[in-house]
Amino acid sequence: MAGTGVADSPVARVLVGLDAIRPWQEELYRSLHQHPELPHQEVATAAAAADALRTAGYEVRDRIGSTGLVGVLRNGDGPTVLMRADMDALPIKEETGLPYASTAHGTDAAGNAVPIAHACGHDVHVTSLVGAARLLAEARDAWRGTFVALFQPAEETATGATEMVEAGLTDLVPKPDVALAQHVLAYASGTVGTHAGPFLSTAASMRITVHGRGSHGSMPQRSVDPIVLASMIVVRLQAIVAREVAPGEFAVITVGHLAAGTKSNIIPDHATIELNIRAYSDATRSLLIDAIERVVKGECAASGSPRDPEFELYDTYPLTSNDPDTTARVAAAFEEQFGERAFSAPSQSASEDFSTIADAFGVPYTYWGIGGSDPDEWHRADAAGTLATDIPANHSPRFAPVIQPTLTTGTTAIVVAALAWLAQ
Ligand code: ZN
Ligand code: ZN
């Protein structure tokens, strides 16, 4: 179809450089993969991104918060599009057996020595965004407006987006008309999935301390047993999702940690419960938190607990709810570019802090998924019905996207989505 209108389209004129940057992009990917960095420590990753952006002609602001970074490319009058990539890796030992597997170690925020790996694929996000940023810079006559490439620290601890906003992000870059982000997921590589409305759950963890009265194990009448109290709470919490949340509404309460006592014949004086909640709406999230507090206080009263329980919320993630109009625009552009490889993705129960950035600007956003799994392996597993268990997904020590067509797809998706605004 060479010589048709499609070949001259703005998208084609930007993507014409894709083959030429491929070796550079793949080398950058392998290097980032081998040198992963923990949340708020993404110094070398941010430097590599800053380098690529400066070379391409972007105005760069770095160290926004800890390692946050933005590159701005002003290209005449027109809309402003912000695209975000997260940079951090996980405290996991990589077990992919790849020749470019990470053997890195580091020190986490608590001072522990930990192995580090890009088991969530954020190296794909960084590499795709610097690639797309470079292609857009090399084909400035194909579009008009402003492109903002944003590299965020510490997605995995839900602290990086907030940190950039608190460091004055909204004053440092032009206000975007739309904010975009993507994540590599365990779909077949080469595919792109969009979803209008709630796509990723809002999440929070809660640490609860309940108080009893300690005693010798032979004299329970002198105690208020916090182990019995905590056990009642754990059982009673199960009724919240079952009896208070409407059937069909997504909600999870998982108690992942329960601790009390030291020895079989000592009744301790307190117990701690740590739980995680997930929901697809802020209303359901509030319902869960209120119900948990009510149940805990009620059980403490029932046990005759001598002190009020303590509640601490941490690792709180906002809801990622994709704007319908923005998503429709991106989905239509993906369908034109990717054909059958563009699909409508189901909601994921995982969580993200990207919406904090879009909300800080008060602009609509959409967040899409790109496939990272070997397409042959994926189709075999799909046909055998073993998809969920056999293909390593994000946060598995065996998760590593195939380099291609993952990088090309991630780069193309950014260009196509951005040009849905910038080529109008
Ligand atoms: Zn992750
Ligand atoms: Zn991730």
PDB file of N, CA, C and O in Angstrom, residues 33 92-98 101-102 117 119 392 396-400:
ATOM      1  N   HIS A  33      17.564  -3.362  32.213  1.00  0.00           N
ATOM      2  CA  HIS A  33      17.116  -4.620  32.830  1.00  0.00           C
ATOM      3  C   HIS A  33      18.199  -5.199  33.741  1.00  0.00           C
ATOM      4  O   HIS A  33      17.899  -5.753  34.801  1.00  0.00           O
ATOM      5  N   ILE A  92      13.329  -8.422  44.359  1.00  0.00           N
ATOM      6  CA  ILE A  92      13.083  -9.824  43.980  1.00  0.00           C
ATOM      7  C   ILE A  92      14.346 -10.340  43.303  1.00  0.00           C
ATOM      8  O   ILE A  92      15.026  -9.597  42.595  1.00  0.00           O
ATOM      9  N   LYS A  93      14.628 -11.638  43.480  1.00  0.00           N
ATOM     10  CA  LYS A  93      15.754 -12.254  42.788  1.00  0.00           C
ATOM     11  C   LYS A  93      15.257 -12.787  41.447  1.00  0.00           C
ATOM     12  O   LYS A  93      14.363 -13.632  41.415  1.00  0.00           O
ATOM     13  N   GLU A  94      15.808 -12.277  40.367  1.00  0.00           N
ATOM     14  CA  GLU A  94      15.361 -12.691  39.033  1.00  0.00           C
ATOM     15  C   GLU A  94      15.723 -14.143  38.761  1.00  0.00           C
ATOM     16  O   GLU A  94      16.846 -14.572  39.016  1.00  0.00           O
ATOM     17  N   GLU A  95      14.742 -14.892  38.243  1.00  0.00           N
ATOM     18  CA  GLU A  95      14.966 -16.306  37.919  1.00  0.00           C
ATOM     19  C   GLU A  95      14.521 -16.611  36.505  1.00  0.00           C
ATOM     20  O   GLU A  95      13.879 -17.622  36.236  1.00  0.00           O
ATOM     21  N   THR A  96      14.819 -15.711  35.580  1.00  0.00           N
ATOM     22  CA  THR A  96      14.393 -15.922  34.189  1.00  0.00           C
ATOM     23  C   THR A  96      15.407 -16.733  33.388  1.00  0.00           C
ATOM     24  O   THR A  96      15.074 -17.282  32.351  1.00  0.00           O
ATOM     25  N   GLY A  97      16.654 -16.766  33.855  1.00  0.00           N
ATOM     26  CA  GLY A  97      17.699 -17.451  33.105  1.00  0.00           C
ATOM     27  C   GLY A  97      18.121 -16.717  31.840  1.00  0.00           C
ATOM     28  O   GLY A  97      18.874 -17.258  31.024  1.00  0.00           O
ATOM     29  N   LEU A  98      17.670 -15.476  31.661  1.00  0.00           N
ATOM     30  CA  LEU A  98      18.032 -14.707  30.465  1.00  0.00           C
ATOM     31  C   LEU A  98      19.501 -14.293  30.528  1.00  0.00           C
ATOM     32  O   LEU A  98      20.041 -14.061  31.614  1.00  0.00           O
ATOM     33  N   ALA A 101      19.826 -11.181  32.466  1.00  0.00           N
ATOM     34  CA  ALA A 101      19.121 -11.171  33.763  1.00  0.00           C
ATOM     35  C   ALA A 101      19.879 -10.318  34.778  1.00  0.00           C
ATOM     36  O   ALA A 101      21.099 -10.210  34.736  1.00  0.00           O
ATOM     37  N   SER A 102      19.135  -9.751  35.711  1.00  0.00           N
ATOM     38  CA  SER A 102      19.751  -8.927  36.760  1.00  0.00           C
ATOM     39  C   SER A 102      20.386  -9.795  37.845  1.00  0.00           C
ATOM     40  O   SER A 102      19.822 -10.805  38.254  1.00  0.00           O
ATOM     41  N   ALA A 117      15.217  -6.748  40.842  1.00  0.00           N
ATOM     42  CA  ALA A 117      14.915  -7.139  39.460  1.00  0.00           C
ATOM     43  C   ALA A 117      13.747  -6.321  38.926  1.00  0.00           C
ATOM     44  O   ALA A 117      12.891  -5.876  39.684  1.00  0.00           O
ATOM     45  N   ALA A 119      10.962  -7.048  37.802  1.00  0.00           N
ATOM     46  CA  ALA A 119       9.928  -8.077  37.674  1.00  0.00           C
ATOM     47  C   ALA A 119       8.550  -7.491  37.374  1.00  0.00           C
ATOM     48  O   ALA A 119       7.594  -8.238  37.203  1.00  0.00           O
ATOM     49  N   PRO A 392       4.253 -16.710  33.500  1.00  0.00           N
ATOM     50  CA  PRO A 392       4.666 -15.824  34.600  1.00  0.00           C
ATOM     51  C   PRO A 392       4.110 -14.416  34.384  1.00  0.00           C
ATOM     52  O   PRO A 392       4.205 -13.869  33.289  1.00  0.00           O
ATOM     53  N   SER A 396       6.367 -11.919  39.350  1.00  0.00           N
ATOM     54  CA  SER A 396       6.948 -13.261  39.449  1.00  0.00           C
ATOM     55  C   SER A 396       8.445 -13.143  39.179  1.00  0.00           C
ATOM     56  O   SER A 396       8.866 -12.370  38.325  1.00  0.00           O
ATOM     57  N   PRO A 397       9.281 -13.929  39.907  1.00  0.00           N
ATOM     58  CA  PRO A 397      10.730 -13.882  39.614  1.00  0.00           C
ATOM     59  C   PRO A 397      11.042 -14.378  38.191  1.00  0.00           C
ATOM     60  O   PRO A 397      12.126 -14.136  37.692  1.00  0.00           O
ATOM     61  N   ARG A 398      10.059 -15.034  37.560  1.00  0.00           N
ATOM     62  CA  ARG A 398      10.275 -15.520  36.188  1.00  0.00           C
ATOM     63  C   ARG A 398       9.661 -14.584  35.147  1.00  0.00           C
ATOM     64  O   ARG A 398       9.656 -14.891  33.961  1.00  0.00           O
ATOM     65  N   PHE A 399       9.105 -13.440  35.566  1.00  0.00           N
ATOM     66  CA  PHE A 399       8.488 -12.522  34.596  1.00  0.00           C
ATOM     67  C   PHE A 399       9.552 -11.676  33.910  1.00  0.00           C
ATOM     68  O   PHE A 399      10.283 -10.940  34.564  1.00  0.00           O
ATOM     69  N   ALA A 400       9.635 -11.808  32.596  1.00  0.00           N
ATOM     70  CA  ALA A 400      10.433 -10.880  31.793  1.00  0.00           C
ATOM     71  C   ALA A 400       9.812 -10.868  30.411  1.00  0.00           C
ATOM     72  O   ALA A 400       9.665 -11.918  29.788  1.00  0.00           O
TER      73      ALA A 400
END
